[in-house]
């Protein structure tokens, strides 16, 4: 999500499979956040649990300034 201050609701529909499980990771932070030698964990990968799924639909809301990686088991 490239927005600095707005979250984005996403709904994905798989056309030929039912979703059995979804796991997700997120990288998030302020727009100017970055890691340094003094603070190496300012930006890091974290588990993302705000994903719901049913049948062929996956729903989640992406926070501002973040990237999400989904792994979907069908």
CSV table of C-alpha atoms in Angstrom, one decimal, residues 6-62:
chain,number,residue,atom,x,y,z
A,6,UNK,CA,-4.9,5.4,4.3
A,7,UNK,CA,-5.4,1.7,4.6
A,8,UNK,CA,-6.6,-0.4,1.7
A,9,UNK,CA,-9.3,-3.1,1.8
A,10,UNK,CA,-8.6,-6.0,-0.5
A,11,UNK,CA,-10.9,-8.9,-1.6
A,12,UNK,CA,-9.4,-11.5,-3.8
A,13,UNK,CA,-11.5,-14.2,-5.5
A,14,UNK,CA,-9.9,-17.5,-6.8
A,15,UNK,CA,-11.7,-18.6,-9.9
A,16,UNK,CA,-11.2,-22.3,-9.8
A,17,UNK,CA,-10.1,-23.4,-6.3
A,18,UNK,CA,-11.3,-23.2,-2.7
A,19,UNK,CA,-9.0,-21.7,-0.1
A,20,UNK,CA,-7.9,-24.1,2.6
A,21,UNK,CA,-5.4,-21.9,4.5
A,22,UNK,CA,-3.7,-18.5,4.2
A,23,UNK,CA,-0.6,-17.3,6.0
A,24,UNK,CA,0.8,-13.8,5.6
A,25,UNK,CA,3.8,-11.6,6.4
A,26,UNK,CA,3.9,-7.8,6.5
A,27,UNK,CA,6.6,-5.1,6.3
A,28,UNK,CA,5.3,-1.8,7.6
A,29,UNK,CA,6.4,1.5,9.1
A,30,UNK,CA,6.5,5.2,8.5
A,31,UNK,CA,7.2,6.4,5.0
A,32,UNK,CA,10.8,7.4,6.0
A,33,UNK,CA,11.5,4.4,8.2
A,34,UNK,CA,14.7,2.6,7.6
A,35,UNK,CA,17.2,0.3,9.3
A,36,UNK,CA,20.5,1.5,10.7
A,37,UNK,CA,23.4,-0.1,12.4
A,38,UNK,CA,22.2,1.4,15.7
A,39,UNK,CA,18.5,0.3,15.0
A,40,UNK,CA,18.6,-2.7,12.7
A,41,UNK,CA,15.0,-3.8,13.4
A,42,UNK,CA,13.1,-0.5,12.6
A,43,UNK,CA,11.7,-2.2,9.5
A,44,UNK,CA,11.2,-5.9,9.6
A,45,UNK,CA,9.1,-8.8,8.5
A,46,UNK,CA,6.2,-9.7,10.9
A,47,UNK,CA,3.4,-12.2,10.9
A,48,UNK,CA,0.2,-10.7,9.6
A,49,UNK,CA,-3.0,-12.2,11.1
A,50,UNK,CA,-5.6,-9.8,9.7
A,51,UNK,CA,-6.6,-12.1,6.8
A,52,UNK,CA,-9.9,-13.9,6.5
A,53,UNK,CA,-11.0,-16.5,3.9
A,54,UNK,CA,-14.0,-18.5,3.0
A,55,UNK,CA,-14.5,-20.8,0.0
A,56,UNK,CA,-12.9,-18.9,-2.9
A,57,UNK,CA,-12.6,-15.4,-1.2
A,58,UNK,CA,-9.7,-13.9,0.7
A,59,UNK,CA,-10.1,-10.5,2.5
A,60,UNK,CA,-7.6,-8.3,4.3
A,61,UNK,CA,-6.9,-4.7,4.9
A,62,UNK,CA,-3.4,-3.4,4.2
